[in-house]
Amino acid sequence: MKRPFSEKPNKDGGKASAFAESIARFFNPEPQKEKILRHEDFAAAGDPYYATVSARYKIAQRIIIILLVLFLLISIFTNIREITYGNFFYFIRDFGNAVDIDTTSYETLAYDVYSDQVFSLYRGGVAAVSPSNVSVFTATGRRTLKSRSDFVMPYAVGSEKYLLVYDLSGNSFAVYNSFSKVYTETLGAPITDGAISDSGVFAVVSSSTEYRSVISVYNDNMKILGKYSKDAYVFDVAVDAEGKRMAVIYFEIGDGRGKTTFRVYDISNRQAGGNKDPDEDRILSETVMDYVFPLSCSFVGEDKTALVTNGGIWIYDEEYELHSSLEFSDTLSAFYTGENGAAVALRTGSVNDLNRLIAFNSSGDLIFDENVDESVRELVLEGDYLFIKSDTGAVRVNTRNSEKEVFDCQSGKLLVYDESTAIVCGESKAVYIKFEKQ
């Protein structure tokens, strides 16, 4: 006699029940405890308490291993597009460079002599760029890249991911990693400026027949994210570390006066809104100033932006409201804006060896405003220190107590690695200057 359908054994249910029991047993410390108690080496001790502790540690170990496997699977699934032969090859080639970043132990770095050579920090090392060559050195002085180039007047900007090189007298730019050129493009108009973030997102400024400025923004895979056009000249552009915002200074002359416009754009990979002009939809902030000449802008700290003109320093908060400012009328000797803050050197005497230094930190607060008897050719703010390239050497000023350290050195470009290390790149070599750690 056949059984009714409802009385058939549920094979799937039985398997599911057995599987659930196996899982429960796998995470139950009691079977593991009994196994330990039965072990002949444990019998002499005879203390169930230690068997219980050991069993719990064993279960915790199993849970951690499972969580690790889940984490790896989720990471692989969410980053499957980035797992390519090219990226794996880059990781292997670049592994040694990453190890070198924290080992700046050498004093000089020699490179080929070229006219019109420019320099930039790149991943803890130095990039030396001439019209015909691009070289990248690690923090230990090992050259990882020497690439032929064809620039007339190159300029280089480094980040934690890529090195951006563009031609100020031409239409082309190129992007490099630490061992090869990864992208190049020729635009339809001369390039006037560029910026790159640690995320790899970068911006290149040119123009068109309709607009005085066109800013092309690319993601870290060299795909165009958008173009931002305005009938005004761009004097500086900056991209935040995450590659989600872009700060731009525009300048235009009309009605007999100069007008500076400071804008912050949302350049994240999202769809524009319903506005007719997509640029307008992406403007997060706009500040207009008359009768000042723009010099530099930057993202400061975690959520602030900075603007420097020939008449003052302005720091804006995360809501793009004015956080702090200081206006001046003296002649500028040098200026700086960056993630560490903003600073200027003002010539206060008839000669260049007397300057007023003003500095705002990464929180947007004024931390220094004093006179120093030093000539100032370049100025960099790093943490609590102002670094100066003078006519005769390199100077570090402690903004907390105004103490100075002076080193005689060669002429050249000043780069600052950290609070105790400066690099002066001369014609044929870079000299590392070690200041006292405090």
PDB file of C-alpha atoms in Angstrom, residues 14 28 36 47 65-66 109 167 181 200 202 242 251 300 313 327 330 337 394:
ATOM      1  CA  GLY A  14      16.260  15.812   6.608  1.00  0.00           C
ATOM      2  CA  ASN A  28      29.330  24.211  20.296  1.00  0.00           C
ATOM      3  CA  ILE A  36      40.053  17.427  25.229  1.00  0.00           C
ATOM      4  CA  ASP A  47      40.766  19.928  35.483  1.00  0.00           C
ATOM      5  CA  ILE A  65      38.707  32.086  10.372  1.00  0.00           C
ATOM      6  CA  ILE A  66      35.163  32.102   8.963  1.00  0.00           C
ATOM      7  CA  LEU A 109      70.383  61.975  -4.801  1.00  0.00           C
ATOM      8  CA  ASP A 167      53.183  70.980 -20.862  1.00  0.00           C
ATOM      9  CA  LYS A 181      53.686  55.934 -18.312  1.00  0.00           C
ATOM     10  CA  GLY A 200      44.169  59.318  -8.551  1.00  0.00           C
ATOM     11  CA  PHE A 202      43.007  64.616 -11.601  1.00  0.00           C
ATOM     12  CA  GLU A 242      39.159  61.587  -2.055  1.00  0.00           C
ATOM     13  CA  PHE A 251      39.842  85.804 -12.614  1.00  0.00           C
ATOM     14  CA  VAL A 300      42.906  72.126   4.071  1.00  0.00           C
ATOM     15  CA  ILE A 313      44.226  84.723   3.349  1.00  0.00           C
ATOM     16  CA  GLU A 327      44.126  90.881   5.079  1.00  0.00           C
ATOM     17  CA  ASP A 330      52.560  94.465   1.856  1.00  0.00           C
ATOM     18  CA  THR A 337      48.463  76.514   0.320  1.00  0.00           C
ATOM     19  CA  ALA A 394      67.109  76.350   4.107  1.00  0.00           C
TER      20      ALA A 394
END
